[in-house]
Amino acid sequence: MSSQLERADVDVELYLGCSLIAAETTAYTTKLMELLDDSDAEHDDIIELVSADAILVSKILTLANSAFVGARRESSNVWDAVRVLGLSMVRNVATLRLFAMKPDNAELPAGYFEHSVASAAGAAVIASQVGNKVRDAWAIALMHDLGIVLMASAEPDRFQAAQNDSGFSSLAEEHAVFGFGHDDVAAEVLDHLGLPTTLTSAIREHNADPSTGASAMSLTVRAGIALAEQAGATSCSEPVGNLNELLDALDLSVSHDALFAELDEHRSAVAALL
């Protein structure tokens, strides 16, 4: 059962206009999102537009042939890759491209990329253990703290005021300064871009108390983030919670060592997708 947290009043356009996002990438991604939203759009038109961005093509082909998808046959072209992934996942990959999720992006806070990659790997590990959708879990975890970089880029002074004494982005302070948290910002921006409700709801809930009735996907992602943090991935925000408590909430009994071993296997695979 989902906790259905109340939606925040977030100025989405402010965050979409921040310096993190290149204008030319925004124009292309907006056009692609509009085409994906058009129920009358021809599949050939979608393939043609996707093919216009060589980097997006590379990422889609890499993902379609990755262990996260587990396709039975190799995808050697965009048409095959889109068919394997589905339009929802194409939208997710295009969104990652829009926000320049790559290690050499100077706009990202120190450690942000590494923590996101480790969290995505952790979410993939937990999802495979509990039978949740791995491809959804890693995409959600990869973007779970996107609101932090959007807030820091769009309103740096206010964001600085929301840091706690340990240098973490504090949800309590964010709410005091902005009236909402970084989880709200990410969820609202991604919802505006048309990403699936399953994804945006899990991002909105990733800091919620497990006892409030968070969705299975939200708990899966949160446990994956906690796994990454316990393995040493330093976050820009406060830790998401106790790993053992989150594993108990998922009724998952497995040794930490086994989970850490899987995490290491997945981490490089996630980084390669970016």
mmCIF file of C-alpha atoms in Angstrom:
data_model
loop_
_atom_site.group_PDB
_atom_site.id
_atom_site.type_symbol
_atom_site.label_atom_id
_atom_site.label_comp_id
_atom_site.label_asym_id
_atom_site.label_seq_id
_atom_site.Cartn_x
_atom_site.Cartn_y
_atom_site.Cartn_z
ATOM 1 C CA MET A 1 0.000 0.000 0.000
ATOM 2 C CA SER A 2 1.340 3.430 -0.920
ATOM 3 C CA SER A 3 1.554 6.226 1.589
ATOM 4 C CA GLN A 4 0.430 8.707 -1.069
ATOM 5 C CA LEU A 5 2.335 11.635 0.385
ATOM 6 C CA GLU A 6 0.829 15.060 -0.208
ATOM 7 C CA ARG A 7 2.236 16.810 -3.269
ATOM 8 C CA ALA A 8 4.269 19.964 -2.717
ATOM 9 C CA ASP A 9 3.830 23.314 -4.457
ATOM 10 C CA VAL A 10 7.076 23.274 -6.463
ATOM 11 C CA ASP A 11 7.938 25.817 -9.191
ATOM 12 C CA VAL A 12 8.925 23.204 -11.768
ATOM 13 C CA GLU A 13 9.913 25.736 -14.440
ATOM 14 C CA LEU A 14 12.420 27.337 -12.062
ATOM 15 C CA TYR A 15 14.252 24.057 -11.648
ATOM 16 C CA LEU A 16 14.035 23.068 -15.306
ATOM 17 C CA GLY A 17 15.639 26.418 -16.152
ATOM 18 C CA CYS A 18 18.650 26.009 -13.855
ATOM 19 C CA SER A 19 22.232 25.966 -15.111
ATOM 20 C CA LEU A 20 22.509 22.213 -14.577
ATOM 21 C CA ILE A 21 20.482 21.673 -17.742
ATOM 22 C CA ALA A 22 21.839 22.744 -21.138
ATOM 23 C CA ALA A 23 19.295 24.654 -23.233
ATOM 24 C CA GLU A 24 19.918 22.625 -26.392
ATOM 25 C CA THR A 25 19.404 19.369 -24.498
ATOM 26 C CA THR A 26 16.190 20.705 -22.973
ATOM 27 C CA ALA A 27 14.720 21.557 -26.384
ATOM 28 C CA TYR A 28 15.492 18.108 -27.775
ATOM 29 C CA THR A 29 14.251 16.239 -24.702
ATOM 30 C CA THR A 30 11.053 18.299 -24.550
ATOM 31 C CA LYS A 31 10.342 17.425 -28.176
ATOM 32 C CA LEU A 32 11.007 13.747 -27.490
ATOM 33 C CA MET A 33 8.800 13.747 -24.380
ATOM 34 C CA GLU A 34 5.961 15.360 -26.330
ATOM 35 C CA LEU A 35 6.264 12.717 -29.030
ATOM 36 C CA LEU A 36 6.279 9.921 -26.449
ATOM 37 C CA ASP A 37 3.126 11.439 -24.914
ATOM 38 C CA ASP A 38 1.344 11.502 -28.275
ATOM 39 C CA SER A 39 -0.820 8.386 -28.508
ATOM 40 C CA ASP A 40 -1.111 8.938 -32.262
ATOM 41 C CA ALA A 41 2.643 9.204 -32.836
ATOM 42 C CA GLU A 42 4.118 6.817 -35.366
ATOM 43 C CA HIS A 43 6.737 4.426 -34.020
ATOM 44 C CA ASP A 44 8.993 5.326 -36.943
ATOM 45 C CA ASP A 45 8.859 9.003 -35.926
ATOM 46 C CA ILE A 46 9.924 8.121 -32.376
ATOM 47 C CA ILE A 47 12.810 6.003 -33.657
ATOM 48 C CA GLU A 48 13.889 8.802 -35.995
ATOM 49 C CA LEU A 49 13.960 11.378 -33.193
ATOM 50 C CA VAL A 50 15.745 9.052 -30.772
ATOM 51 C CA SER A 51 18.305 8.323 -33.499
ATOM 52 C CA ALA A 52 19.080 12.037 -33.820
ATOM 53 C CA ASP A 53 21.001 11.973 -30.514
ATOM 54 C CA ALA A 54 24.055 9.725 -30.817
ATOM 55 C CA ILE A 55 24.686 9.746 -27.069
ATOM 56 C CA LEU A 56 21.094 8.744 -26.307
ATOM 57 C CA VAL A 57 21.338 5.960 -28.899
ATOM 58 C CA SER A 58 24.514 4.683 -27.263
ATOM 59 C CA LYS A 59 22.907 4.647 -23.813
ATOM 60 C CA ILE A 60 19.756 2.903 -25.052
ATOM 61 C CA LEU A 61 21.735 0.209 -26.871
ATOM 62 C CA THR A 62 23.986 -0.305 -23.848
ATOM 63 C CA LEU A 63 21.012 -0.665 -21.520
ATOM 64 C CA ALA A 64 19.056 -2.948 -23.861
ATOM 65 C CA ASN A 65 22.020 -5.341 -23.964
ATOM 66 C CA SER A 66 22.805 -5.122 -20.240
ATOM 67 C CA ALA A 67 22.256 -7.680 -17.502
ATOM 68 C CA PHE A 68 19.665 -5.348 -15.945
ATOM 69 C CA VAL A 69 17.298 -6.034 -18.818
ATOM 70 C CA GLY A 70 18.201 -9.663 -19.470
ATOM 71 C CA ALA A 71 16.937 -9.714 -23.049
ATOM 72 C CA ARG A 72 17.144 -13.070 -24.808
ATOM 73 C CA ARG A 73 18.576 -11.609 -28.002
ATOM 74 C CA GLU A 74 21.117 -8.890 -28.671
ATOM 75 C CA SER A 75 19.809 -5.497 -29.790
ATOM 76 C CA SER A 76 21.971 -4.267 -32.657
ATOM 77 C CA ASN A 77 19.943 -1.206 -33.650
ATOM 78 C CA VAL A 78 17.711 1.479 -32.151
ATOM 79 C CA TRP A 79 14.500 -0.196 -33.304
ATOM 80 C CA ASP A 80 15.349 -3.437 -31.487
ATOM 81 C CA ALA A 81 16.561 -1.586 -28.377
ATOM 82 C CA VAL A 82 13.385 0.502 -28.070
ATOM 83 C CA ARG A 83 11.251 -2.598 -28.539
ATOM 84 C CA VAL A 84 13.144 -4.390 -25.746
ATOM 85 C CA LEU A 85 13.132 -1.454 -23.315
ATOM 86 C CA GLY A 86 9.702 -0.009 -23.985
ATOM 87 C CA LEU A 87 8.880 3.676 -24.310
ATOM 88 C CA SER A 88 8.730 4.210 -20.545
ATOM 89 C CA MET A 89 12.371 3.207 -20.117
ATOM 90 C CA VAL A 90 13.373 5.286 -23.151
ATOM 91 C CA ARG A 91 11.839 8.244 -21.328
ATOM 92 C CA ASN A 92 13.873 7.418 -18.212
ATOM 93 C CA VAL A 93 17.128 7.257 -20.173
ATOM 94 C CA ALA A 94 16.348 10.523 -21.963
ATOM 95 C CA THR A 95 15.737 12.149 -18.578
ATOM 96 C CA LEU A 96 19.142 11.025 -17.301
ATOM 97 C CA ARG A 97 20.627 12.541 -20.448
ATOM 98 C CA LEU A 98 18.757 15.798 -19.803
ATOM 99 C CA PHE A 99 20.238 16.117 -16.326
ATOM 100 C CA ALA A 100 23.757 15.254 -17.529
ATOM 101 C CA MET A 101 24.253 12.352 -15.148
ATOM 102 C CA LYS A 102 27.936 11.756 -15.808
ATOM 103 C CA PRO A 103 31.062 11.790 -13.628
ATOM 104 C CA ASP A 104 32.682 14.811 -15.308
ATOM 105 C CA ASN A 105 29.702 17.153 -14.769
ATOM 106 C CA ALA A 106 31.085 19.967 -12.595
ATOM 107 C CA GLU A 107 27.529 21.020 -11.654
ATOM 108 C CA LEU A 108 27.076 17.857 -9.584
ATOM 109 C CA PRO A 109 28.090 18.085 -5.905
ATOM 110 C CA ALA A 110 31.191 16.154 -4.858
ATOM 111 C CA GLY A 111 30.340 12.489 -4.432
ATOM 112 C CA TYR A 112 26.851 12.832 -5.918
ATOM 113 C CA PHE A 113 27.514 10.747 -9.034
ATOM 114 C CA GLU A 114 29.275 7.971 -7.106
ATOM 115 C CA HIS A 115 26.495 7.823 -4.510
ATOM 116 C CA SER A 116 23.817 7.707 -7.211
ATOM 117 C CA VAL A 117 25.596 4.882 -9.037
ATOM 118 C CA ALA A 118 26.095 2.902 -5.820
ATOM 119 C CA SER A 119 22.447 3.471 -4.845
ATOM 120 C CA ALA A 120 21.255 2.266 -8.251
ATOM 121 C CA ALA A 121 23.420 -0.830 -7.912
ATOM 122 C CA GLY A 122 22.076 -1.406 -4.402
ATOM 123 C CA ALA A 123 18.482 -1.036 -5.566
ATOM 124 C CA ALA A 124 19.121 -3.553 -8.350
ATOM 125 C CA VAL A 125 20.491 -6.007 -5.780
ATOM 126 C CA ILE A 126 17.504 -5.664 -3.448
ATOM 127 C CA ALA A 127 14.992 -5.740 -6.317
ATOM 128 C CA SER A 128 16.422 -9.015 -7.602
ATOM 129 C CA GLN A 129 16.225 -10.471 -4.077
ATOM 130 C CA VAL A 130 12.570 -9.555 -3.506
ATOM 131 C CA GLY A 131 11.313 -10.083 -7.054
ATOM 132 C CA ASN A 132 10.704 -6.430 -7.877
ATOM 133 C CA LYS A 133 11.430 -4.896 -11.288
ATOM 134 C CA VAL A 134 15.197 -4.398 -11.442
ATOM 135 C CA ARG A 135 15.123 -1.952 -14.348
ATOM 136 C CA ASP A 136 12.653 0.291 -12.500
ATOM 137 C CA ALA A 137 14.467 0.066 -9.175
ATOM 138 C CA TRP A 138 17.870 1.121 -10.477
ATOM 139 C CA ALA A 139 16.379 4.007 -12.516
ATOM 140 C CA ILE A 140 14.541 5.326 -9.446
ATOM 141 C CA ALA A 141 17.593 5.021 -7.204
ATOM 142 C CA LEU A 142 19.766 6.726 -9.792
ATOM 143 C CA MET A 143 17.507 9.795 -9.678
ATOM 144 C CA HIS A 144 16.375 9.714 -6.040
ATOM 145 C CA ASP A 145 18.480 12.725 -4.961
ATOM 146 C CA LEU A 146 18.089 14.691 -8.192
ATOM 147 C CA GLY A 147 16.223 17.358 -6.224
ATOM 148 C CA ILE A 148 19.422 18.165 -4.333
ATOM 149 C CA VAL A 149 21.352 19.209 -7.429
ATOM 150 C CA LEU A 150 18.346 21.060 -8.855
ATOM 151 C CA MET A 151 17.885 23.054 -5.638
ATOM 152 C CA ALA A 152 21.620 23.748 -5.362
ATOM 153 C CA SER A 153 21.788 24.873 -9.000
ATOM 154 C CA ALA A 154 18.593 26.957 -9.107
ATOM 155 C CA GLU A 155 18.757 28.542 -5.635
ATOM 156 C CA PRO A 156 22.289 28.087 -4.224
ATOM 157 C CA ASP A 157 21.978 30.583 -1.354
ATOM 158 C CA ARG A 158 18.743 29.124 -0.022
ATOM 159 C CA PHE A 159 20.080 25.616 -0.487
ATOM 160 C CA GLN A 160 23.217 26.441 1.488
ATOM 161 C CA ALA A 161 20.984 27.595 4.328
ATOM 162 C CA ALA A 162 19.361 24.150 4.340
ATOM 163 C CA GLN A 163 22.603 22.318 5.166
ATOM 164 C CA ASN A 164 22.958 20.857 8.634
ATOM 165 C CA ASP A 165 26.070 21.039 10.813
ATOM 166 C CA SER A 166 27.441 17.853 9.224
ATOM 167 C CA GLY A 167 27.245 19.341 5.737
ATOM 168 C CA PHE A 168 24.350 17.137 4.658
ATOM 169 C CA SER A 169 21.227 18.424 2.968
ATOM 170 C CA SER A 170 18.698 18.160 5.794
ATOM 171 C CA LEU A 171 15.043 17.465 4.995
ATOM 172 C CA ALA A 172 13.931 19.358 8.085
ATOM 173 C CA GLU A 173 15.974 22.397 7.082
ATOM 174 C CA GLU A 174 14.846 22.126 3.447
ATOM 175 C CA HIS A 175 11.226 22.273 4.572
ATOM 176 C CA ALA A 176 12.016 25.226 6.830
ATOM 177 C CA VAL A 177 13.735 27.166 4.027
ATOM 178 C CA PHE A 178 11.831 26.074 0.907
ATOM 179 C CA GLY A 179 8.570 24.712 2.268
ATOM 180 C CA PHE A 180 9.325 21.309 0.708
ATOM 181 C CA GLY A 181 12.174 18.813 0.409
ATOM 182 C CA HIS A 182 14.513 17.641 -2.337
ATOM 183 C CA ASP A 183 12.399 14.492 -2.707
ATOM 184 C CA ASP A 184 9.415 16.710 -3.604
ATOM 185 C CA VAL A 185 11.449 18.684 -6.151
ATOM 186 C CA ALA A 186 12.674 15.574 -7.952
ATOM 187 C CA ALA A 187 9.231 13.966 -7.963
ATOM 188 C CA GLU A 188 7.450 17.077 -9.277
ATOM 189 C CA VAL A 189 10.027 17.800 -11.998
ATOM 190 C CA LEU A 190 10.043 14.193 -13.194
ATOM 191 C CA ASP A 191 6.244 14.071 -13.070
ATOM 192 C CA HIS A 192 6.175 17.214 -15.223
ATOM 193 C CA LEU A 193 8.422 15.433 -17.731
ATOM 194 C CA GLY A 194 5.923 12.592 -17.887
ATOM 195 C CA LEU A 195 7.835 9.859 -16.097
ATOM 196 C CA PRO A 196 5.709 7.000 -14.715
ATOM 197 C CA THR A 197 3.873 7.482 -11.428
ATOM 198 C CA THR A 198 5.573 4.354 -10.060
ATOM 199 C CA LEU A 199 8.906 6.138 -10.429
ATOM 200 C CA THR A 200 7.886 9.574 -9.177
ATOM 201 C CA SER A 201 5.957 8.175 -6.200
ATOM 202 C CA ALA A 202 8.910 6.043 -5.104
ATOM 203 C CA ILE A 203 11.202 9.067 -5.293
ATOM 204 C CA ARG A 204 8.728 11.143 -3.281
ATOM 205 C CA GLU A 205 8.579 8.380 -0.644
ATOM 206 C CA HIS A 206 12.268 7.472 -0.415
ATOM 207 C CA ASN A 207 12.685 9.293 2.909
ATOM 208 C CA ALA A 208 9.290 8.324 4.347
ATOM 209 C CA ASP A 209 8.955 6.174 7.463
ATOM 210 C CA PRO A 210 8.509 2.525 6.329
ATOM 211 C CA SER A 211 5.703 2.145 8.870
ATOM 212 C CA THR A 212 3.561 4.705 6.999
ATOM 213 C CA GLY A 213 2.688 2.178 4.297
ATOM 214 C CA ALA A 214 5.249 3.033 1.615
ATOM 215 C CA SER A 215 5.024 1.060 -1.620
ATOM 216 C CA ALA A 216 7.064 -2.103 -2.147
ATOM 217 C CA MET A 217 9.108 -0.319 -4.806
ATOM 218 C CA SER A 218 9.812 2.606 -2.485
ATOM 219 C CA LEU A 219 11.000 0.237 0.255
ATOM 220 C CA THR A 220 13.095 -1.677 -2.271
ATOM 221 C CA VAL A 221 14.816 1.475 -3.472
ATOM 222 C CA ARG A 222 15.326 2.803 0.033
ATOM 223 C CA ALA A 223 16.892 -0.473 1.167
ATOM 224 C CA GLY A 224 19.167 -0.342 -1.877
ATOM 225 C CA ILE A 225 20.279 3.179 -0.986
ATOM 226 C CA ALA A 226 20.884 2.116 2.625
ATOM 227 C CA LEU A 227 22.927 -0.835 1.359
ATOM 228 C CA ALA A 228 25.087 1.511 -0.721
ATOM 229 C CA GLU A 229 25.542 3.887 2.207
ATOM 230 C CA GLN A 230 26.508 1.088 4.583
ATOM 231 C CA ALA A 231 29.053 -0.040 1.972
ATOM 232 C CA GLY A 232 30.665 3.402 2.166
ATOM 233 C CA ALA A 233 28.920 5.491 -0.497
ATOM 234 C CA THR A 234 28.834 8.994 1.000
ATOM 235 C CA SER A 235 25.592 10.859 0.367
ATOM 236 C CA CYS A 236 24.917 14.573 -0.111
ATOM 237 C CA SER A 237 21.816 14.165 2.049
ATOM 238 C CA GLU A 238 21.084 12.558 5.382
ATOM 239 C CA PRO A 239 21.251 8.723 5.420
ATOM 240 C CA VAL A 240 17.943 7.150 4.393
ATOM 241 C CA GLY A 241 17.693 4.787 7.344
ATOM 242 C CA ASN A 242 18.829 1.598 9.032
ATOM 243 C CA LEU A 243 19.556 -1.216 6.563
ATOM 244 C CA ASN A 244 18.410 -3.994 8.903
ATOM 245 C CA GLU A 245 15.084 -2.284 9.585
ATOM 246 C CA LEU A 246 14.470 -1.787 5.870
ATOM 247 C CA LEU A 247 15.342 -5.411 5.090
ATOM 248 C CA ASP A 248 12.923 -6.487 7.835
ATOM 249 C CA ALA A 249 10.203 -4.298 6.300
ATOM 250 C CA LEU A 250 10.751 -6.207 3.045
ATOM 251 C CA ASP A 251 10.803 -9.535 4.927
ATOM 252 C CA LEU A 252 14.227 -10.167 3.411
ATOM 253 C CA SER A 253 16.681 -12.332 5.334
ATOM 254 C CA VAL A 254 20.100 -12.408 3.672
ATOM 255 C CA SER A 255 23.614 -11.726 4.920
ATOM 256 C CA HIS A 256 25.120 -8.296 4.445
ATOM 257 C CA ASP A 257 28.256 -9.874 2.984
ATOM 258 C CA ALA A 258 26.231 -11.513 0.222
ATOM 259 C CA LEU A 259 24.500 -8.220 -0.556
ATOM 260 C CA PHE A 260 27.801 -6.314 -0.578
ATOM 261 C CA ALA A 261 29.281 -8.843 -3.019
ATOM 262 C CA GLU A 262 26.343 -8.350 -5.403
ATOM 263 C CA LEU A 263 26.598 -4.586 -4.961
ATOM 264 C CA ASP A 264 30.197 -4.585 -6.156
ATOM 265 C CA GLU A 265 29.213 -6.619 -9.220
ATOM 266 C CA HIS A 266 26.418 -4.219 -10.160
ATOM 267 C CA ARG A 267 28.211 -0.939 -9.466
ATOM 268 C CA SER A 268 30.510 -0.967 -12.507
ATOM 269 C CA ALA A 269 27.639 -2.127 -14.707
ATOM 270 C CA VAL A 270 25.505 0.866 -13.690
ATOM 271 C CA ALA A 271 28.392 3.300 -14.232
ATOM 272 C CA ALA A 272 28.903 1.866 -17.727
ATOM 273 C CA LEU A 273 25.298 2.724 -18.612
ATOM 274 C CA LEU A 274 25.987 6.409 -17.960
#
